[in-house]
């Protein structure tokens, strides 16, 4: 269950961090994001592209090369991302505890 | 479609603002939140209660009185909420434009 304070979907924050220092290929993203399936990673990237956070560039090579890169708009997410990480670091345990207590009550 | 930077679900932010100045009954919440159905409002309140953001108190009266109130943990959400409102105010239009352009491309 996601925390209340968040940026994008489950993988957006991790993808942002992977792209922070420059463009990456799909296969390069899969290394640090080993736990995400190709299908889910594709969906997350597509949602970020739809929202103008990243660009997807296909290079006409053999085999074709596809790179993902943060846009200036994408880079603006690091500030609210830091705020949400700070909130989750400070209050995440309290939310988890509340969820446990709630689960026992109902 | 929700914006990337958010707090809780679609109605959490509005409920937080309604409860900022003190406890409210369900019917009192429905006045400023006229567009939300009772079912969806109940689900949002239940999720906030589950996460420890609000308490739900039933007073043994006839008819029974039920009040919702922010917890200290709930009050901590106003800071990230302000950050997300600021980000959405500054970049919301760019996201909307990107979504329109993306819809025309695909």
PDB file of C-alpha atoms in Angstrom:
ATOM      1  CA  UNK A   1       0.000   0.000   0.000  1.00  0.00           C
ATOM      2  CA  UNK A   2       1.534   3.335  -1.034  1.00  0.00           C
ATOM      3  CA  UNK A   3       2.220   6.010   1.562  1.00  0.00           C
ATOM      4  CA  UNK A   4      -0.073   9.050   1.522  1.00  0.00           C
ATOM      5  CA  UNK A   5       2.645  11.422   0.323  1.00  0.00           C
ATOM      6  CA  UNK A   6       3.988  10.335  -3.053  1.00  0.00           C
ATOM      7  CA  UNK A   7       5.241  11.306  -6.507  1.00  0.00           C
ATOM      8  CA  UNK A   8       3.744   9.351  -9.391  1.00  0.00           C
ATOM      9  CA  UNK A   9       3.198   5.630  -9.132  1.00  0.00           C
ATOM     10  CA  UNK A  10       5.145   2.930  -7.315  1.00  0.00           C
ATOM     11  CA  UNK A  11       8.262   3.166  -9.528  1.00  0.00           C
ATOM     12  CA  UNK A  12       8.308   6.836 -10.578  1.00  0.00           C
ATOM     13  CA  UNK A  13      10.591   7.984  -7.776  1.00  0.00           C
ATOM     14  CA  UNK A  14      13.128   5.233  -8.457  1.00  0.00           C
ATOM     15  CA  UNK A  15      13.069   5.921 -12.198  1.00  0.00           C
ATOM     16  CA  UNK A  16      13.615   9.631 -11.548  1.00  0.00           C
ATOM     17  CA  UNK A  17      16.697   8.850  -9.484  1.00  0.00           C
ATOM     18  CA  UNK A  18      18.038   6.491 -12.186  1.00  0.00           C
ATOM     19  CA  UNK A  19      17.664   9.241 -14.829  1.00  0.00           C
ATOM     20  CA  UNK A  20      18.993  12.057 -12.683  1.00  0.00           C
ATOM     21  CA  UNK A  21      22.477  11.999 -14.163  1.00  0.00           C
ATOM     22  CA  UNK A  22      21.534  11.532 -17.806  1.00  0.00           C
ATOM     23  CA  UNK A  23      19.711   9.412 -20.383  1.00  0.00           C
ATOM     24  CA  UNK A  24      19.456   5.665 -19.910  1.00  0.00           C
ATOM     25  CA  UNK A  25      18.395   2.744 -22.070  1.00  0.00           C
ATOM     26  CA  UNK A  26      15.602   0.413 -20.982  1.00  0.00           C
ATOM     27  CA  UNK A  27      18.095  -2.358 -20.248  1.00  0.00           C
ATOM     28  CA  UNK A  28      20.223   0.044 -18.190  1.00  0.00           C
ATOM     29  CA  UNK A  29      17.180   0.952 -16.091  1.00  0.00           C
ATOM     30  CA  UNK A  30      16.456  -2.707 -15.450  1.00  0.00           C
ATOM     31  CA  UNK A  31      19.735  -3.181 -13.591  1.00  0.00           C
ATOM     32  CA  UNK A  32      18.956  -0.953 -10.570  1.00  0.00           C
ATOM     33  CA  UNK A  33      15.243  -1.740 -10.931  1.00  0.00           C
ATOM     34  CA  UNK A  34      15.678  -5.504 -10.972  1.00  0.00           C
ATOM     35  CA  UNK A  35      12.450  -6.131  -9.030  1.00  0.00           C
ATOM     36  CA  UNK A  36      10.197  -4.473 -11.561  1.00  0.00           C
ATOM     37  CA  UNK A  37       8.811  -6.500 -14.453  1.00  0.00           C
ATOM     38  CA  UNK A  38       9.446  -5.202 -18.010  1.00  0.00           C
ATOM     39  CA  UNK A  39       5.699  -4.700 -18.434  1.00  0.00           C
ATOM     40  CA  UNK A  40       5.355  -2.553 -15.295  1.00  0.00           C
ATOM     41  CA  UNK A  41       8.537  -0.614 -16.084  1.00  0.00           C
ATOM     42  CA  UNK A  42       7.191   0.099 -19.575  1.00  0.00           C
ATOM     43  CA  UNK A  43       3.878   1.324 -18.117  1.00  0.00           C
ATOM     44  CA  UNK A  44       5.618   3.594 -15.599  1.00  0.00           C
ATOM     45  CA  UNK A  45       7.868   5.051 -18.302  1.00  0.00           C
ATOM     46  CA  UNK A  46       4.876   5.558 -20.590  1.00  0.00           C
ATOM     47  CA  UNK A  47       2.992   7.422 -17.804  1.00  0.00           C
ATOM     48  CA  UNK A  48       6.037   9.639 -17.193  1.00  0.00           C
ATOM     49  CA  UNK A  49       6.336  10.323 -20.931  1.00  0.00           C
ATOM     50  CA  UNK A  50       2.605  11.122 -21.095  1.00  0.00           C
ATOM     51  CA  UNK A  51       3.015  13.619 -18.228  1.00  0.00           C
ATOM     52  CA  UNK A  52       5.999  15.278 -19.949  1.00  0.00           C
ATOM     53  CA  UNK A  53       8.496  14.082 -17.313  1.00  0.00           C
ATOM     54  CA  UNK A  54      10.727  12.138 -19.713  1.00  0.00           C
ATOM     55  CA  UNK A  55      11.389  11.843 -23.426  1.00  0.00           C
ATOM     56  CA  UNK A  56      11.765   8.547 -25.257  1.00  0.00           C
ATOM     57  CA  UNK A  57      14.179   8.760 -28.194  1.00  0.00           C
ATOM     58  CA  UNK A  58      14.576   5.974 -30.762  1.00  0.00           C
ATOM     59  CA  UNK A  59      17.904   6.040 -32.614  1.00  0.00           C
ATOM     60  CA  UNK A  60      17.811   4.604 -36.131  1.00  0.00           C
ATOM     61  CA  UNK A  61      20.558   2.068 -35.607  1.00  0.00           C
ATOM     62  CA  UNK A  62      20.792  -1.708 -35.915  1.00  0.00           C
ATOM     63  CA  UNK A  63      19.722  -2.911 -33.451  1.00  0.00           C
ATOM     64  CA  UNK A  64      17.578   0.191 -32.719  1.00  0.00           C
ATOM     65  CA  UNK A  65      18.630   2.099 -29.603  1.00  0.00           C
ATOM     66  CA  UNK A  66      15.943   3.595 -27.308  1.00  0.00           C
ATOM     67  CA  UNK A  67      16.874   6.099 -24.631  1.00  0.00           C
ATOM     68  CA  UNK A  68      14.860   7.722 -21.855  1.00  0.00           C
ATOM     69  CA  UNK A  69      15.803  11.174 -20.571  1.00  0.00           C
ATOM     70  CA  UNK A  70      14.396  13.557 -17.960  1.00  0.00           C
ATOM     71  CA  UNK A  71      12.861  16.773 -19.281  1.00  0.00           C
ATOM     72  CA  UNK A  72      13.223  20.099 -17.429  1.00  0.00           C
ATOM     73  CA  UNK A  73       9.692  19.410 -16.088  1.00  0.00           C
ATOM     74  CA  UNK A  74      10.884  16.019 -14.895  1.00  0.00           C
ATOM     75  CA  UNK A  75      13.771  17.621 -13.039  1.00  0.00           C
ATOM     76  CA  UNK A  76      11.292  19.830 -11.109  1.00  0.00           C
ATOM     77  CA  UNK A  77       9.978  16.689  -9.379  1.00  0.00           C
ATOM     78  CA  UNK A  78      13.109  16.287  -7.252  1.00  0.00           C
ATOM     79  CA  UNK A  79      11.944  19.004  -4.860  1.00  0.00           C
ATOM     80  CA  UNK A  80       8.530  17.495  -3.980  1.00  0.00           C
ATOM     81  CA  UNK A  81      10.207  14.083  -4.085  1.00  0.00           C
ATOM     82  CA  UNK A  82      12.628  15.204  -1.370  1.00  0.00           C
ATOM     83  CA  UNK A  83       9.684  16.556   0.660  1.00  0.00           C
ATOM     84  CA  UNK A  84       7.805  13.259   0.338  1.00  0.00           C
ATOM     85  CA  UNK A  85      10.921  11.220   1.250  1.00  0.00           C
ATOM     86  CA  UNK A  86      11.447  13.431   4.293  1.00  0.00           C
ATOM     87  CA  UNK A  87       7.809  13.028   5.366  1.00  0.00           C
ATOM     88  CA  UNK A  88       7.914   9.259   4.842  1.00  0.00           C
ATOM     89  CA  UNK A  89      11.199   8.959   6.728  1.00  0.00           C
ATOM     90  CA  UNK A  90       9.774  10.877   9.678  1.00  0.00           C
ATOM     91  CA  UNK A  91       6.233   9.480   9.723  1.00  0.00           C
ATOM     92  CA  UNK A  92       6.320   6.224   7.773  1.00  0.00           C
ATOM     93  CA  UNK A  93       6.603   4.105  10.910  1.00  0.00           C
ATOM     94  CA  UNK A  94       3.631   5.851  12.513  1.00  0.00           C
ATOM     95  CA  UNK A  95       1.530   5.145   9.394  1.00  0.00           C
ATOM     96  CA  UNK A  96       2.635   1.492   9.370  1.00  0.00           C
ATOM     97  CA  UNK A  97       1.787   1.180  13.089  1.00  0.00           C
ATOM     98  CA  UNK A  98      -1.623   2.809  12.543  1.00  0.00           C
ATOM     99  CA  UNK A  99      -2.335   0.390   9.697  1.00  0.00           C
ATOM    100  CA  UNK A 100      -1.455  -2.590  11.884  1.00  0.00           C
ATOM    101  CA  UNK A 101      -3.637  -1.373  14.754  1.00  0.00           C
ATOM    102  CA  UNK A 102      -6.483  -0.667  12.332  1.00  0.00           C
ATOM    103  CA  UNK A 103      -6.175  -4.157  10.819  1.00  0.00           C
ATOM    104  CA  UNK A 104      -6.485  -5.708  14.283  1.00  0.00           C
ATOM    105  CA  UNK A 105      -9.531  -3.578  15.166  1.00  0.00           C
ATOM    106  CA  UNK A 106     -11.613  -4.356  12.080  1.00  0.00           C
TER     107      UNK A 106
ATOM    108  CA  UNK B   1      -6.095  11.561 -13.920  1.00  0.00           C
ATOM    109  CA  UNK B   2      -4.276  12.586 -10.739  1.00  0.00           C
ATOM    110  CA  UNK B   3      -1.222  14.825 -10.897  1.00  0.00           C
ATOM    111  CA  UNK B   4       2.137  13.170 -10.171  1.00  0.00           C
ATOM    112  CA  UNK B   5       2.646  15.004  -6.888  1.00  0.00           C
ATOM    113  CA  UNK B   6      -0.137  14.186  -4.440  1.00  0.00           C
ATOM    114  CA  UNK B   7      -1.221  13.451  -0.883  1.00  0.00           C
ATOM    115  CA  UNK B   8      -3.505  10.451  -0.452  1.00  0.00           C
ATOM    116  CA  UNK B   9      -6.310   9.807  -2.884  1.00  0.00           C
ATOM    117  CA  UNK B  10      -8.505  12.156  -4.880  1.00  0.00           C
ATOM    118  CA  UNK B  11     -10.368  13.600  -1.853  1.00  0.00           C
ATOM    119  CA  UNK B  12      -7.742  13.402   0.921  1.00  0.00           C
ATOM    120  CA  UNK B  13      -6.446  16.935   0.450  1.00  0.00           C
ATOM    121  CA  UNK B  14      -9.936  18.432   0.498  1.00  0.00           C
ATOM    122  CA  UNK B  15     -10.910  16.431   3.592  1.00  0.00           C
ATOM    123  CA  UNK B  16      -7.716  17.578   5.357  1.00  0.00           C
ATOM    124  CA  UNK B  17      -8.635  21.205   4.691  1.00  0.00           C
ATOM    125  CA  UNK B  18     -12.206  20.641   5.943  1.00  0.00           C
ATOM    126  CA  UNK B  19     -10.884  19.164   9.212  1.00  0.00           C
ATOM    127  CA  UNK B  20      -8.102  21.677   9.708  1.00  0.00           C
ATOM    128  CA  UNK B  21     -10.025  23.800  12.216  1.00  0.00           C
ATOM    129  CA  UNK B  22     -11.600  21.008  14.232  1.00  0.00           C
ATOM    130  CA  UNK B  23     -13.777  17.901  14.215  1.00  0.00           C
ATOM    131  CA  UNK B  24     -16.621  17.597  11.725  1.00  0.00           C
ATOM    132  CA  UNK B  25     -19.591  15.272  11.311  1.00  0.00           C
ATOM    133  CA  UNK B  26     -20.057  13.314   8.082  1.00  0.00           C
ATOM    134  CA  UNK B  27     -22.966  15.538   7.069  1.00  0.00           C
ATOM    135  CA  UNK B  28     -20.864  18.640   7.744  1.00  0.00           C
ATOM    136  CA  UNK B  29     -18.150  17.317   5.452  1.00  0.00           C
ATOM    137  CA  UNK B  30     -20.685  16.720   2.691  1.00  0.00           C
ATOM    138  CA  UNK B  31     -21.486  20.429   2.441  1.00  0.00           C
ATOM    139  CA  UNK B  32     -18.099  21.614   1.102  1.00  0.00           C
ATOM    140  CA  UNK B  33     -17.550  18.235  -0.585  1.00  0.00           C
ATOM    141  CA  UNK B  34     -20.882  18.219  -2.422  1.00  0.00           C
ATOM    142  CA  UNK B  35     -19.428  16.527  -5.535  1.00  0.00           C
ATOM    143  CA  UNK B  36     -18.275  13.421  -3.682  1.00  0.00           C
ATOM    144  CA  UNK B  37     -20.675  10.513  -3.248  1.00  0.00           C
ATOM    145  CA  UNK B  38     -21.300   9.247   0.339  1.00  0.00           C
ATOM    146  CA  UNK B  39     -19.707   5.923  -0.655  1.00  0.00           C
ATOM    147  CA  UNK B  40     -16.482   7.524  -1.918  1.00  0.00           C
ATOM    148  CA  UNK B  41     -16.333   9.944   1.020  1.00  0.00           C
ATOM    149  CA  UNK B  42     -16.717   6.991   3.410  1.00  0.00           C
ATOM    150  CA  UNK B  43     -13.885   5.121   1.627  1.00  0.00           C
ATOM    151  CA  UNK B  44     -11.574   8.148   1.742  1.00  0.00           C
ATOM    152  CA  UNK B  45     -12.293   8.708   5.443  1.00  0.00           C
ATOM    153  CA  UNK B  46     -11.736   5.009   6.151  1.00  0.00           C
ATOM    154  CA  UNK B  47      -8.343   5.106   4.343  1.00  0.00           C
ATOM    155  CA  UNK B  48      -7.333   8.186   6.359  1.00  0.00           C
ATOM    156  CA  UNK B  49      -8.432   6.478   9.582  1.00  0.00           C
ATOM    157  CA  UNK B  50      -6.488   3.338   8.583  1.00  0.00           C
ATOM    158  CA  UNK B  51      -3.360   5.468   8.023  1.00  0.00           C
ATOM    159  CA  UNK B  52      -3.763   7.176  11.409  1.00  0.00           C
ATOM    160  CA  UNK B  53      -4.572  10.581   9.870  1.00  0.00           C
ATOM    161  CA  UNK B  54      -7.985  10.977  11.502  1.00  0.00           C
ATOM    162  CA  UNK B  55     -10.019   9.504  14.328  1.00  0.00           C
ATOM    163  CA  UNK B  56     -13.655   8.533  14.043  1.00  0.00           C
ATOM    164  CA  UNK B  57     -15.572   8.991  17.302  1.00  0.00           C
ATOM    165  CA  UNK B  58     -19.113   7.673  17.852  1.00  0.00           C
ATOM    166  CA  UNK B  59     -21.038   9.469  20.608  1.00  0.00           C
ATOM    167  CA  UNK B  60     -23.643   7.359  22.379  1.00  0.00           C
ATOM    168  CA  UNK B  61     -26.533   9.718  21.730  1.00  0.00           C
ATOM    169  CA  UNK B  62     -29.912   9.370  20.013  1.00  0.00           C
ATOM    170  CA  UNK B  63     -29.482   9.686  17.118  1.00  0.00           C
ATOM    171  CA  UNK B  64     -25.831   8.590  17.374  1.00  0.00           C
ATOM    172  CA  UNK B  65     -23.332  11.339  16.557  1.00  0.00           C
ATOM    173  CA  UNK B  66     -20.154  10.471  14.573  1.00  0.00           C
ATOM    174  CA  UNK B  67     -17.275  12.916  14.355  1.00  0.00           C
ATOM    175  CA  UNK B  68     -14.053  12.879  12.371  1.00  0.00           C
ATOM    176  CA  UNK B  69     -10.991  14.679  13.693  1.00  0.00           C
ATOM    177  CA  UNK B  70      -7.397  15.133  12.498  1.00  0.00           C
ATOM    178  CA  UNK B  71      -4.711  13.429  14.574  1.00  0.00           C
ATOM    179  CA  UNK B  72      -1.285  15.010  15.179  1.00  0.00           C
ATOM    180  CA  UNK B  73      -0.039  12.732  12.363  1.00  0.00           C
ATOM    181  CA  UNK B  74      -2.807  14.067  10.128  1.00  0.00           C
ATOM    182  CA  UNK B  75      -1.718  17.636  10.850  1.00  0.00           C
ATOM    183  CA  UNK B  76       1.820  16.814   9.609  1.00  0.00           C
ATOM    184  CA  UNK B  77       0.376  16.357   6.099  1.00  0.00           C
ATOM    185  CA  UNK B  78      -0.201  20.088   5.614  1.00  0.00           C
ATOM    186  CA  UNK B  79       3.481  20.643   4.856  1.00  0.00           C
ATOM    187  CA  UNK B  80       3.797  18.132   1.986  1.00  0.00           C
ATOM    188  CA  UNK B  81       0.306  19.174   0.913  1.00  0.00           C
ATOM    189  CA  UNK B  82       1.505  22.767   0.532  1.00  0.00           C
ATOM    190  CA  UNK B  83       4.535  21.513  -1.445  1.00  0.00           C
ATOM    191  CA  UNK B  84       2.308  19.503  -3.772  1.00  0.00           C
ATOM    192  CA  UNK B  85      -0.131  22.411  -4.237  1.00  0.00           C
ATOM    193  CA  UNK B  86       2.804  24.689  -5.058  1.00  0.00           C
ATOM    194  CA  UNK B  87       4.232  22.199  -7.568  1.00  0.00           C
ATOM    195  CA  UNK B  88       0.813  21.654  -9.177  1.00  0.00           C
ATOM    196  CA  UNK B  89       0.161  25.397  -9.351  1.00  0.00           C
ATOM    197  CA  UNK B  90       3.497  25.974 -11.062  1.00  0.00           C
ATOM    198  CA  UNK B  91       3.623  22.922 -13.321  1.00  0.00           C
ATOM    199  CA  UNK B  92       0.056  21.622 -13.620  1.00  0.00           C
ATOM    200  CA  UNK B  93      -0.513  23.381 -16.935  1.00  0.00           C
ATOM    201  CA  UNK B  94       2.671  21.928 -18.411  1.00  0.00           C
ATOM    202  CA  UNK B  95       1.557  18.415 -17.375  1.00  0.00           C
ATOM    203  CA  UNK B  96      -1.909  19.003 -18.880  1.00  0.00           C
ATOM    204  CA  UNK B  97      -0.316  20.256 -22.133  1.00  0.00           C
ATOM    205  CA  UNK B  98       2.044  17.258 -22.250  1.00  0.00           C
ATOM    206  CA  UNK B  99      -0.897  14.910 -21.770  1.00  0.00           C
ATOM    207  CA  UNK B 100      -2.822  16.583 -24.611  1.00  0.00           C
ATOM    208  CA  UNK B 101       0.162  16.401 -26.961  1.00  0.00           C
ATOM    209  CA  UNK B 102       0.787  12.781 -25.993  1.00  0.00           C
ATOM    210  CA  UNK B 103      -2.878  11.905 -26.643  1.00  0.00           C
ATOM    211  CA  UNK B 104      -2.611  13.371 -30.147  1.00  0.00           C
ATOM    212  CA  UNK B 105       0.632  11.503 -30.895  1.00  0.00           C
ATOM    213  CA  UNK B 106      -0.554   8.016 -29.920  1.00  0.00           C
TER     214      UNK B 106
END
